[in-house]
Coordinates of C-alpha atoms and ligand atoms in Angstrom, one line a residue:
M1 CA -15.8 -74.4 24.2
N2 CA -15.7 -75.1 20.4
V3 CA -17.7 -72.8 18.1
L4 CA -17.4 -75.3 15.3
T5 CA -17.0 -79.2 15.2
I6 CA -16.4 -81.0 12.3
S7 CA -16.6 -84.8 12.5
N8 CA -15.5 -87.2 9.8
I9 CA -17.2 -85.2 7.0
K10 CA -16.9 -87.0 3.5
K11 CA -17.9 -85.5 0.3
R12 CA -17.6 -86.8 -3.2
F13 CA -18.1 -85.2 -6.5
G14 CA -18.7 -87.8 -9.1
D15 CA -16.1 -90.4 -8.8
K16 CA -13.7 -87.9 -6.9
E17 CA -13.7 -88.2 -3.1
V18 CA -12.6 -84.5 -2.1
L19 CA -13.1 -84.8 1.5
K20 CA -12.2 -88.2 2.9
G21 CA -13.2 -87.9 6.5
V22 CA -12.4 -84.4 7.8
S23 CA -12.6 -83.7 11.4
L24 CA -11.3 -80.4 13.1
S25 CA -12.5 -78.3 16.0
V26 CA -12.6 -74.5 16.4
P27 CA -12.0 -73.2 19.7
E28 CA -14.1 -70.0 20.8
H29 CA -12.1 -66.5 20.4
S30 CA -9.4 -68.1 18.1
V31 CA -8.2 -66.9 14.9
F32 CA -8.0 -70.2 13.0
G33 CA -6.1 -70.6 9.8
F34 CA -7.4 -73.3 7.7
I35 CA -4.6 -73.8 5.2
G36 CA -4.5 -76.1 1.9
K37 CA -3.3 -76.3 -1.4
N38 CA -5.6 -75.0 -4.4
G39 CA -8.1 -77.8 -4.8
A40 CA -7.5 -79.2 -1.5
G41 CA -11.3 -78.8 -0.6
K42 CA -11.3 -75.6 1.7
T43 CA -14.3 -74.0 0.0
T44 CA -16.1 -77.3 0.0
T45 CA -15.6 -77.7 3.7
M46 CA -16.9 -74.1 4.4
K47 CA -20.0 -74.4 2.2
A48 CA -20.8 -77.5 3.9
V49 CA -20.5 -75.7 7.2
L50 CA -22.8 -73.2 5.9
G51 CA -25.5 -75.9 4.8
L52 CA -25.1 -74.8 1.1
L53 CA -23.5 -78.3 0.1
G54 CA -24.7 -81.6 1.3
I55 CA -22.3 -83.9 2.6
D56 CA -22.3 -87.8 2.2
S57 CA -21.7 -88.6 5.7
G58 CA -20.3 -87.1 8.8
E59 CA -21.5 -84.2 11.2
I60 CA -21.2 -80.7 11.6
L61 CA -21.8 -78.9 14.8
V62 CA -22.0 -74.9 15.0
A63 CA -22.4 -73.9 18.4
D64 CA -23.6 -77.3 19.4
E65 CA -26.5 -77.4 16.9
K66 CA -26.3 -79.8 14.1
V67 CA -25.8 -78.3 10.6
V68 CA -28.7 -79.7 8.4
Y69 CA -28.2 -79.2 4.5
G70 CA -30.3 -76.5 2.9
Q71 CA -31.5 -75.1 6.2
T72 CA -30.1 -71.8 7.5
K73 CA -31.1 -72.4 11.2
T74 CA -27.4 -72.3 12.5
N75 CA -26.3 -69.7 10.0
K76 CA -27.7 -67.3 12.6
Y77 CA -24.4 -68.0 14.3
I78 CA -22.2 -67.2 11.4
G79 CA -21.1 -64.5 9.3
Y80 CA -19.6 -65.4 6.1
L81 CA -17.3 -63.5 3.4
P82 CA -17.2 -65.9 0.2
D83 CA -14.0 -66.0 -2.0
V84 CA -15.4 -63.4 -4.6
P85 CA -17.9 -61.5 -2.8
E86 CA -20.7 -59.7 -4.8
F87 CA -22.1 -56.1 -4.0
Y88 CA -24.4 -53.7 -5.1
S89 CA -21.7 -51.3 -6.7
Y90 CA -24.2 -48.2 -6.8
M91 CA -24.3 -48.2 -3.2
T92 CA -22.2 -46.4 -0.7
P93 CA -20.6 -48.7 2.1
S94 CA -23.2 -47.4 4.9
E95 CA -26.3 -47.5 2.3
Y96 CA -24.9 -51.2 1.6
L97 CA -24.8 -52.3 5.6
K98 CA -28.2 -50.7 6.0
F99 CA -29.7 -52.5 3.2
C100 CA -28.1 -56.0 4.7
G101 CA -29.2 -55.2 8.1
E102 CA -32.9 -54.5 6.8
I103 CA -33.1 -57.8 4.9
T104 CA -31.9 -59.7 8.0
G105 CA -34.5 -58.1 10.0
M106 CA -32.2 -56.0 12.4
E107 CA -33.8 -52.8 14.0
T108 CA -33.0 -49.5 12.4
K109 CA -31.0 -47.9 15.3
D110 CA -29.1 -51.1 15.8
I111 CA -28.2 -50.9 12.1
K112 CA -26.9 -47.5 12.6
R113 CA -24.8 -48.2 15.6
R114 CA -23.5 -51.3 14.1
S115 CA -22.7 -50.0 10.8
A116 CA -20.7 -47.0 12.1
E117 CA -18.8 -49.3 14.5
L118 CA -17.9 -51.7 12.0
L119 CA -17.0 -49.1 9.1
E120 CA -14.7 -47.7 11.8
L121 CA -13.1 -51.3 12.5
V122 CA -12.5 -51.9 8.8
G123 CA -11.1 -48.6 8.1
L124 CA -14.1 -47.3 5.9
G125 CA -15.6 -44.9 8.3
E126 CA -14.9 -41.8 6.3
E127 CA -15.4 -43.5 3.0
H128 CA -18.8 -42.0 1.6
H129 CA -18.1 -43.0 -2.3
R130 CA -19.9 -45.7 -4.3
I131 CA -18.7 -49.3 -4.1
R132 CA -18.1 -49.1 -7.9
G133 CA -14.7 -47.6 -7.4
F134 CA -13.4 -49.6 -4.6
S135 CA -10.2 -51.6 -4.7
R136 CA -10.3 -55.3 -4.1
G137 CA -9.1 -54.5 -0.6
M138 CA -11.5 -52.1 0.0
K139 CA -14.4 -54.7 -1.2
Q140 CA -12.9 -57.2 1.0
R141 CA -12.9 -55.3 4.1
L142 CA -16.5 -53.8 3.5
G143 CA -17.4 -57.5 3.0
I144 CA -15.9 -58.2 6.4
A145 CA -18.0 -55.5 7.9
Q146 CA -21.1 -56.8 6.3
A147 CA -20.5 -60.6 7.5
L148 CA -19.9 -59.0 11.2
L149 CA -23.0 -57.3 11.2
N150 CA -25.2 -59.5 12.9
S151 CA -22.5 -60.0 15.7
P152 CA -22.1 -63.8 14.5
K153 CA -20.1 -66.1 17.0
L154 CA -18.1 -67.4 13.9
L155 CA -16.9 -65.5 11.1
I156 CA -15.9 -67.6 8.0
C157 CA -13.5 -65.9 5.6
D158 CA -12.9 -67.9 2.2
E159 CA -9.4 -66.9 1.1
P160 CA -9.7 -63.1 2.1
T161 CA -6.2 -62.3 1.4
S162 CA -5.2 -64.4 -1.4
A163 CA -5.9 -61.9 -4.3
L164 CA -4.4 -58.8 -2.4
D165 CA -1.1 -56.9 -2.3
P166 CA 0.9 -56.8 0.8
V167 CA -0.4 -53.8 2.2
G168 CA -4.1 -54.9 1.7
R169 CA -3.4 -58.4 3.2
K170 CA -2.0 -56.5 6.2
E171 CA -4.9 -54.6 6.7
I172 CA -7.3 -57.7 6.6
L173 CA -5.0 -59.5 9.2
D174 CA -5.1 -56.4 11.4
I175 CA -8.9 -56.2 11.0
F176 CA -9.2 -59.9 12.4
L177 CA -6.8 -59.3 15.3
A178 CA -9.1 -56.5 16.4
A179 CA -12.3 -58.5 15.9
R180 CA -10.9 -61.5 17.7
E181 CA -12.5 -59.9 21.1
Q182 CA -15.9 -60.1 19.5
T183 CA -16.1 -63.3 17.4
T184 CA -14.1 -66.6 16.5
I185 CA -12.4 -66.3 12.9
L186 CA -12.1 -69.0 10.4
F187 CA -10.2 -68.4 7.3
S188 CA -8.9 -70.3 4.6
T189 CA -5.8 -69.5 2.8
H190 CA -2.6 -71.0 1.1
I191 CA -0.6 -68.1 2.1
L192 CA 1.4 -69.4 5.2
S193 CA 3.1 -66.2 6.3
D194 CA -0.3 -64.7 6.8
V195 CA -1.1 -67.7 9.3
E196 CA 2.3 -67.2 11.0
R197 CA 1.4 -63.4 11.5
I198 CA -1.9 -63.9 13.2
C199 CA -3.4 -67.3 13.8
S200 CA -3.4 -68.9 17.3
D201 CA -4.7 -72.3 15.8
V202 CA -4.2 -73.8 12.5
A203 CA -5.3 -77.0 10.4
V204 CA -3.7 -78.4 7.3
L205 CA -6.2 -80.0 4.8
N206 CA -4.4 -82.5 2.5
N207 CA -5.4 -85.1 0.4
G208 CA -8.7 -85.1 1.7
R209 CA -7.7 -85.4 5.4
I210 CA -6.5 -83.0 8.0
A211 CA -2.8 -83.6 8.0
V212 CA -2.1 -81.6 11.2
Q213 CA -4.3 -79.4 13.6
G214 CA -3.7 -77.5 16.8
E215 CA -2.5 -74.3 18.3
L216 CA 0.1 -72.8 16.1
S217 CA 2.6 -72.6 19.2
E218 CA 2.2 -76.4 19.8
I219 CA 2.9 -76.9 16.3
R220 CA 5.9 -75.4 16.0
N221 CA 7.0 -77.1 18.9
M222 CA 6.4 -80.4 17.1
R223 CA 9.7 -79.4 15.4
T224 CA 12.5 -78.6 17.7
A225 CA 14.7 -75.9 16.4
D226 CA 17.9 -77.5 14.8
E227 CA 19.6 -74.5 13.5
F228 CA 21.1 -71.4 14.8
S229 CA 22.6 -68.5 12.6
V230 CA 25.8 -66.5 13.2
E231 CA 26.1 -63.2 11.3
V232 CA 29.3 -61.5 11.2
E233 CA 30.4 -57.7 9.9
R234 CA 33.2 -58.8 7.9
S235 CA 33.3 -61.7 5.2
E236 CA 37.0 -62.3 6.1
D237 CA 35.4 -63.7 9.5
T238 CA 33.1 -65.9 7.9
A239 CA 36.0 -67.8 6.1
K240 CA 37.7 -68.1 9.8
I241 CA 34.5 -69.6 11.2
L242 CA 34.0 -71.8 8.3
S243 CA 37.5 -73.1 8.3
A244 CA 37.4 -73.9 12.1
F245 CA 33.7 -75.5 12.1
S246 CA 33.6 -76.8 8.6
S247 CA 31.9 -80.1 9.4
I248 CA 28.9 -78.6 11.3
C249 CA 28.1 -75.3 9.6
K250 CA 27.4 -73.9 6.1
E251 CA 27.6 -70.4 4.3
V252 CA 24.4 -68.8 3.6
S253 CA 25.7 -65.6 2.4
P254 CA 29.1 -63.9 2.7
T255 CA 28.4 -62.7 6.4
Q256 CA 25.9 -65.2 7.5
I257 CA 26.5 -68.8 8.5
I258 CA 24.2 -71.5 9.7
F259 CA 24.8 -74.2 12.3
Q260 CA 23.3 -77.5 13.3
N261 CA 22.2 -76.9 17.0
H262 CA 24.1 -78.8 19.6
E263 CA 24.1 -76.6 22.8
K264 CA 27.9 -77.9 23.0
D265 CA 29.0 -76.5 19.5
M266 CA 27.1 -73.1 20.4
F267 CA 29.6 -72.4 23.2
N268 CA 32.6 -73.6 21.2
I269 CA 31.6 -71.1 18.5
M270 CA 31.1 -68.4 20.9
K271 CA 34.5 -69.1 22.7
F272 CA 36.2 -69.2 19.1
V273 CA 34.5 -65.8 18.4
A274 CA 35.9 -64.1 21.5
E275 CA 39.0 -65.6 21.3
Q276 CA 39.6 -64.5 17.7
Q277 CA 37.7 -61.3 18.5
L278 CA 35.5 -61.6 15.5
S279 CA 32.9 -58.7 15.1
I280 CA 29.2 -60.4 15.4
Q281 CA 26.2 -58.6 14.0
R282 CA 23.9 -61.1 15.9
I283 CA 23.6 -64.9 16.8
E284 CA 20.1 -66.6 16.7
R285 CA 18.4 -69.6 17.2
L286 CA 16.0 -70.2 14.0
E287 CA 12.7 -70.8 14.7
P288 CA 11.2 -73.9 12.6
S289 CA 9.0 -72.5 9.9
L290 CA 5.5 -73.2 9.3
E291 CA 6.6 -73.6 5.6
S292 CA 9.1 -76.4 6.5
L293 CA 6.5 -78.3 8.4
F294 CA 3.9 -77.8 5.8
M295 CA 6.2 -79.4 3.2
E296 CA 6.8 -82.2 5.5
V297 CA 2.9 -83.0 5.9
I298 CA 1.6 -82.4 2.2
D299 CA 1.9 -84.2 -0.9
K300 CA 3.8 -82.3 -3.1
Ligands
ADP401 N1 -19.6 -78.5 -7.5 C1 -18.7 -79.2 -7.8 N2 -18.6 -80.2 -8.8 C2 -17.4 -80.9 -9.1 N3 -16.3 -80.8 -8.3 C3 -16.0 -79.7 -7.8 C4 -17.3 -79.0 -7.2 N4 -16.8 -78.2 -6.4 C5 -15.6 -78.4 -6.0 N5 -15.1 -79.4 -6.9 C6 -13.7 -80.0 -6.7 O1 -13.2 -80.4 -5.5 C7 -11.9 -80.1 -5.3 C8 -11.8 -79.1 -4.0 O2 -12.2 -77.8 -4.5 P1 -12.3 -76.7 -3.5 O3 -13.1 -77.0 -2.3 O4 -12.8 -75.3 -4.2 O5 -11.0 -76.5 -3.1 P2 -10.0 -75.2 -2.4 O6 -11.1 -74.4 -2.0 O7 -9.1 -76.0 -1.4 O8 -9.2 -74.7 -3.4 C9 -11.5 -79.4 -6.5 O9 -10.8 -80.5 -7.3 C10 -12.7 -78.9 -7.3 O10 -12.5 -78.9 -8.9
MG402 MG1 -11.4 -72.1 -2.5

Protein backbone atom coordinates (compact mmCIF):
# COMPACT_ATOMS: atom_id res chain seq x y z
CA MET A 1 0.00 0.00 0.00
CA ASN A 2 1.09 3.57 -0.62
CA VAL A 3 0.93 6.06 2.26
CA LEU A 4 1.31 8.95 -0.12
CA THR A 5 0.34 9.24 -3.79
CA ILE A 6 1.03 12.41 -5.72
CA SER A 7 -0.56 12.53 -9.18
CA ASN A 8 0.49 15.01 -11.79
CA ILE A 9 0.70 18.10 -9.57
CA LYS A 10 1.54 21.46 -11.06
CA LYS A 11 2.53 24.63 -9.26
CA ARG A 12 3.46 27.99 -10.64
CA PHE A 13 4.92 31.01 -8.82
CA GLY A 14 4.29 34.01 -11.06
CA ASP A 15 5.60 33.08 -14.49
CA LYS A 16 7.81 30.32 -13.13
CA GLU A 17 6.36 26.81 -13.28
CA VAL A 18 8.18 25.02 -10.47
CA LEU A 19 6.24 21.72 -10.57
CA LYS A 20 5.33 20.71 -14.11
CA GLY A 21 3.40 17.51 -13.41
CA VAL A 22 5.00 15.66 -10.51
CA SER A 23 3.82 12.12 -9.76
CA LEU A 24 5.18 9.82 -7.11
CA SER A 25 4.12 7.05 -4.75
CA VAL A 26 5.57 6.36 -1.33
CA PRO A 27 5.13 2.71 -0.22
CA GLU A 28 4.34 1.99 3.41
CA HIS A 29 7.39 1.39 5.65
CA SER A 30 9.80 2.66 3.05
CA VAL A 31 12.60 5.11 3.75
CA PHE A 32 12.03 7.33 0.76
CA GLY A 33 14.71 9.72 -0.46
CA PHE A 34 13.34 12.72 -2.31
CA ILE A 35 16.34 13.99 -4.22
CA GLY A 36 16.85 17.23 -6.10
CA LYS A 37 19.21 20.16 -6.50
CA ASN A 38 18.63 23.34 -4.50
CA GLY A 39 15.61 25.10 -5.95
CA ALA A 40 14.25 21.94 -7.63
CA GLY A 41 10.92 22.21 -5.79
CA LYS A 42 11.29 19.71 -2.94
CA THR A 43 10.03 22.04 -0.20
CA THR A 44 7.22 23.22 -2.48
CA THR A 45 6.10 19.59 -2.99
CA MET A 46 6.25 18.81 0.73
CA LYS A 47 4.26 21.91 1.66
CA ALA A 48 1.63 20.90 -0.88
CA VAL A 49 1.40 17.45 0.75
CA LEU A 50 0.81 19.18 4.09
CA GLY A 51 -1.93 21.35 2.61
CA LEU A 52 0.13 24.46 3.47
CA LEU A 53 0.40 25.47 -0.17
CA GLY A 54 -2.25 25.35 -2.88
CA ILE A 55 -1.46 23.53 -6.12
CA ASP A 56 -2.70 24.59 -9.57
CA SER A 57 -3.75 21.10 -10.65
CA GLY A 58 -3.26 17.43 -9.84
CA GLU A 59 -4.12 15.43 -6.77
CA ILE A 60 -2.45 14.34 -3.54
CA LEU A 61 -3.65 11.40 -1.43
CA VAL A 62 -2.40 10.73 2.08
CA ALA A 63 -3.54 7.33 3.40
CA ASP A 64 -6.08 7.33 0.55
CA GLU A 65 -7.62 10.65 1.64
CA LYS A 66 -7.44 13.68 -0.61
CA VAL A 67 -5.36 16.62 0.62
CA VAL A 68 -7.24 19.92 0.50
CA TYR A 69 -5.30 23.20 0.66
CA GLY A 70 -5.90 25.04 3.93
CA GLN A 71 -7.45 22.02 5.63
CA THR A 72 -5.56 19.93 8.11
CA LYS A 73 -7.60 16.72 8.07
CA THR A 74 -4.99 14.57 6.38
CA ASN A 75 -2.25 15.97 8.59
CA LYS A 76 -3.36 13.64 11.38
CA TYR A 77 -1.45 10.97 9.44
CA ILE A 78 1.67 13.08 9.10
CA GLY A 79 4.55 14.14 11.31
CA TYR A 80 6.55 17.01 9.82
CA LEU A 81 10.01 18.38 10.44
CA PRO A 82 10.49 21.61 8.47
CA ASP A 83 13.87 22.62 7.05
CA VAL A 84 14.46 25.20 9.78
CA PRO A 85 12.53 24.00 12.85
CA GLU A 86 11.69 26.51 15.61
CA PHE A 87 11.57 25.63 19.30
CA TYR A 88 10.78 27.31 22.60
CA SER A 89 14.37 27.53 23.72
CA TYR A 90 13.63 27.92 27.45
CA MET A 91 12.08 24.45 27.60
CA THR A 92 13.82 21.12 28.17
CA PRO A 93 13.19 18.34 25.63
CA SER A 94 10.58 16.59 27.77
CA GLU A 95 8.82 19.88 28.59
CA TYR A 96 8.73 20.65 24.88
CA LEU A 97 7.21 17.28 23.96
CA LYS A 98 4.68 17.63 26.81
CA PHE A 99 3.70 21.03 25.44
CA CYS A 100 3.35 19.68 21.88
CA GLY A 101 1.34 16.68 23.09
CA GLU A 102 -1.01 18.91 25.07
CA ILE A 103 -1.79 21.24 22.18
CA THR A 104 -2.62 18.29 19.96
CA GLY A 105 -4.95 16.89 22.63
CA MET A 106 -3.00 13.80 23.70
CA GLU A 107 -3.75 12.23 27.09
CA THR A 108 -1.18 13.05 29.80
CA LYS A 109 -0.25 9.41 30.38
CA ASP A 110 0.23 8.84 26.62
CA ILE A 111 2.41 11.95 26.38
CA LYS A 112 4.61 10.68 29.21
CA ARG A 113 5.03 7.19 27.80
CA ARG A 114 5.52 8.27 24.20
CA SER A 115 7.93 11.14 25.10
CA ALA A 116 10.17 8.82 27.10
CA GLU A 117 10.17 6.29 24.27
CA LEU A 118 10.95 8.88 21.60
CA LEU A 119 13.61 10.78 23.54
CA GLU A 120 15.32 7.43 23.99
CA LEU A 121 15.00 6.74 20.24
CA VAL A 122 16.62 10.06 19.29
CA GLY A 123 19.37 9.82 21.90
CA LEU A 124 18.08 12.61 24.16
CA GLY A 125 16.78 10.36 26.95
CA GLU A 126 19.29 11.67 29.47
CA GLU A 127 19.23 15.27 28.27
CA HIS A 128 17.69 17.61 30.86
CA HIS A 129 19.18 20.92 29.74
CA ARG A 130 17.21 23.65 28.01
CA ILE A 131 16.96 23.61 24.22
CA ARG A 132 18.76 26.98 24.14
CA GLY A 133 22.19 25.32 24.40
CA PHE A 134 21.49 22.54 21.90
CA SER A 135 23.60 21.89 18.81
CA ARG A 136 21.93 21.90 15.41
CA GLY A 137 21.97 18.09 15.38
CA MET A 138 20.33 17.85 18.82
CA LYS A 139 17.59 20.24 17.72
CA GLN A 140 17.04 18.22 14.59
CA ARG A 141 16.76 15.03 16.66
CA LEU A 142 14.32 16.67 19.05
CA GLY A 143 12.33 17.81 16.00
CA ILE A 144 12.07 14.21 14.82
CA ALA A 145 10.85 13.11 18.28
CA GLN A 146 8.22 15.84 18.18
CA ALA A 147 7.13 14.87 14.66
CA LEU A 148 6.71 11.23 15.78
CA LEU A 149 4.75 12.09 18.95
CA ASN A 150 1.35 11.33 17.47
CA SER A 151 2.54 8.07 15.89
CA PRO A 152 2.08 9.32 12.32
CA LYS A 153 1.81 6.95 9.35
CA LEU A 154 4.17 9.22 7.45
CA LEU A 155 7.14 11.22 8.72
CA ILE A 156 8.15 14.04 6.38
CA CYS A 157 11.53 15.68 6.96
CA ASP A 158 12.76 18.53 4.82
CA GLU A 159 16.56 18.34 4.38
CA PRO A 160 17.09 16.92 7.89
CA THR A 161 20.80 16.30 7.43
CA SER A 162 21.86 19.17 5.17
CA ALA A 163 23.27 21.50 7.82
CA LEU A 164 24.95 18.80 9.90
CA ASP A 165 28.46 17.42 10.18
CA PRO A 166 29.10 13.74 9.31
CA VAL A 167 28.51 12.54 12.89
CA GLY A 168 25.27 14.51 13.20
CA ARG A 169 24.12 13.20 9.83
CA LYS A 170 24.79 9.60 10.77
CA GLU A 171 22.80 10.04 14.00
CA ILE A 172 19.78 11.23 12.02
CA LEU A 173 20.08 8.41 9.47
CA ASP A 174 20.33 5.81 12.26
CA ILE A 175 17.18 7.24 13.85
CA PHE A 176 15.34 6.88 10.54
CA LEU A 177 16.38 3.26 10.25
CA ALA A 178 15.17 2.61 13.80
CA ALA A 179 11.90 4.51 13.21
CA ARG A 180 11.15 2.63 10.02
CA GLU A 181 9.39 -0.17 11.95
CA GLN A 182 6.76 2.24 13.25
CA THR A 183 6.30 4.63 10.33
CA THR A 184 7.17 5.54 6.74
CA ILE A 185 9.85 8.15 6.21
CA LEU A 186 10.00 10.64 3.36
CA PHE A 187 12.97 13.00 3.47
CA SER A 188 14.33 15.46 0.98
CA THR A 189 18.01 15.89 0.39
CA HIS A 190 20.69 16.77 -2.09
CA ILE A 191 23.24 14.56 -0.32
CA LEU A 192 23.39 11.34 -2.33
CA SER A 193 25.57 9.43 0.12
CA ASP A 194 22.82 9.76 2.76
CA VAL A 195 20.36 8.26 0.32
CA GLU A 196 22.68 5.41 -0.58
CA ARG A 197 23.16 4.63 3.08
CA ILE A 198 19.58 4.17 4.18
CA CYS A 199 16.90 4.58 1.51
CA SER A 200 14.80 1.73 0.19
CA ASP A 201 13.15 3.95 -2.43
CA VAL A 202 14.04 7.19 -4.18
CA ALA A 203 12.67 9.78 -6.56
CA VAL A 204 14.74 12.41 -8.33
CA LEU A 205 13.02 15.74 -8.97
CA ASN A 206 14.51 17.65 -11.86
CA ASN A 207 13.26 20.49 -13.97
CA GLY A 208 9.75 20.26 -12.48
CA ARG A 209 9.33 16.54 -13.08
CA ILE A 210 10.32 13.21 -11.55
CA ALA A 211 13.28 12.04 -13.62
CA VAL A 212 13.60 8.60 -12.00
CA GLN A 213 11.75 6.83 -9.26
CA GLY A 214 11.73 3.36 -7.75
CA GLU A 215 13.41 0.98 -5.36
CA LEU A 216 17.04 1.91 -4.92
CA SER A 217 18.14 -1.65 -5.72
CA GLU A 218 16.24 -1.56 -9.03
CA ILE A 219 17.59 1.85 -9.90
CA ARG A 220 21.13 0.64 -9.34
CA ASN A 221 20.44 -2.23 -11.73
CA MET A 222 19.31 0.17 -14.44
CA ARG A 223 22.97 0.77 -14.93
CA THR A 224 24.78 -2.50 -15.19
CA ALA A 225 28.15 -2.47 -13.53
CA ASP A 226 30.65 -1.96 -16.30
CA GLU A 227 33.92 -1.70 -14.47
CA PHE A 228 36.04 -3.55 -12.00
CA SER A 229 39.05 -2.56 -9.99
CA VAL A 230 42.33 -4.38 -9.35
CA GLU A 231 44.51 -3.26 -6.47
CA VAL A 232 48.06 -4.50 -6.20
CA GLU A 233 50.54 -4.24 -3.35
CA ARG A 234 53.52 -3.02 -5.36
CA SER A 235 53.50 -0.21 -7.88
CA GLU A 236 55.89 -2.18 -10.18
CA ASP A 237 53.05 -4.65 -10.65
CA THR A 238 50.75 -1.87 -11.79
CA ALA A 239 53.17 -1.14 -14.62
CA LYS A 240 53.21 -4.81 -15.66
CA ILE A 241 49.42 -5.02 -15.80
CA LEU A 242 49.14 -1.71 -17.60
CA SER A 243 51.55 -2.74 -20.33
CA ALA A 244 49.84 -6.10 -20.86
CA PHE A 245 46.29 -4.72 -20.96
CA SER A 246 46.80 -1.12 -22.09
CA SER A 247 43.72 -0.97 -24.32
CA ILE A 248 41.15 -1.96 -21.66
CA CYS A 249 42.45 -0.45 -18.45
CA LYS A 250 43.37 2.81 -16.84
CA GLU A 251 45.53 3.63 -13.85
CA VAL A 252 43.76 5.50 -11.07
CA SER A 253 46.55 5.37 -8.49
CA PRO A 254 50.04 3.83 -8.31
CA THR A 255 48.48 0.61 -6.99
CA GLN A 256 45.00 0.62 -8.51
CA ILE A 257 43.80 -0.07 -12.04
CA ILE A 258 40.26 0.06 -13.38
CA PHE A 259 39.08 -2.25 -16.18
CA GLN A 260 36.11 -2.30 -18.45
CA ASN A 261 34.04 -5.22 -17.34
CA HIS A 262 34.11 -8.05 -19.83
CA GLU A 263 34.01 -11.39 -18.08
CA LYS A 264 36.57 -12.79 -20.53
CA ASP A 265 39.05 -9.98 -19.76
CA MET A 266 38.60 -10.52 -16.06
CA PHE A 267 39.67 -14.17 -16.44
CA ASN A 268 42.61 -13.16 -18.63
CA ILE A 269 43.76 -10.67 -16.05
CA MET A 270 43.45 -13.19 -13.26
CA LYS A 271 45.45 -15.65 -15.33
CA PHE A 272 48.12 -13.00 -15.93
CA VAL A 273 48.24 -12.18 -12.22
CA ALA A 274 48.70 -15.86 -11.38
CA GLU A 275 51.36 -16.45 -14.05
CA GLN A 276 53.34 -13.38 -13.04
CA GLN A 277 52.76 -14.05 -9.34
CA LEU A 278 51.71 -10.49 -8.62
CA SER A 279 50.59 -9.64 -5.08
CA ILE A 280 46.97 -8.61 -5.17
CA GLN A 281 45.32 -6.51 -2.50
CA ARG A 282 41.87 -7.02 -3.99
CA ILE A 283 39.80 -7.38 -7.13
CA GLU A 284 36.27 -6.05 -7.05
CA ARG A 285 33.38 -5.30 -9.35
CA LEU A 286 32.48 -1.61 -9.03
CA GLU A 287 28.89 -0.79 -8.09
CA PRO A 288 27.42 1.90 -10.31
CA SER A 289 27.05 4.90 -8.03
CA LEU A 290 23.86 6.83 -7.45
CA GLU A 291 25.88 9.91 -8.24
CA SER A 292 26.70 8.78 -11.77
CA LEU A 293 23.04 7.96 -12.37
CA PHE A 294 21.99 11.29 -10.87
CA MET A 295 24.36 13.17 -13.14
CA GLU A 296 22.84 11.38 -16.13
CA VAL A 297 19.23 12.24 -15.35
CA ILE A 298 19.52 15.86 -14.26
CA ASP A 299 20.26 19.00 -16.22
CA LYS A 300 23.60 20.34 -15.16
N1 LIG B 1 6.49 31.47 -2.18
C1 LIG B 1 7.24 31.50 -3.27
N2 LIG B 1 7.15 32.51 -4.18
C2 LIG B 1 7.90 32.51 -5.30
N3 LIG B 1 8.78 31.58 -5.63
C3 LIG B 1 8.93 30.55 -4.80
C4 LIG B 1 8.18 30.44 -3.57
N4 LIG B 1 8.53 29.29 -2.95
C5 LIG B 1 9.47 28.72 -3.73
N5 LIG B 1 9.71 29.46 -4.83
C6 LIG B 1 10.65 29.12 -5.93
O1 LIG B 1 10.36 27.80 -6.35
C7 LIG B 1 11.55 27.09 -6.64
C8 LIG B 1 11.59 25.82 -5.82
O2 LIG B 1 11.79 26.13 -4.47
P1 LIG B 1 11.85 25.04 -3.32
O3 LIG B 1 10.63 24.20 -3.36
O4 LIG B 1 12.13 25.75 -2.05
O5 LIG B 1 13.12 24.16 -3.78
P2 LIG B 1 13.98 23.12 -2.95
O6 LIG B 1 13.31 22.85 -1.65
O7 LIG B 1 14.06 21.90 -3.84
O8 LIG B 1 15.34 23.73 -2.78
C9 LIG B 1 12.69 28.04 -6.37
O9 LIG B 1 13.08 28.61 -7.58
C10 LIG B 1 12.09 29.08 -5.44
O10 LIG B 1 12.73 30.31 -5.62
MG1 LIG C 1 13.95 23.13 0.28
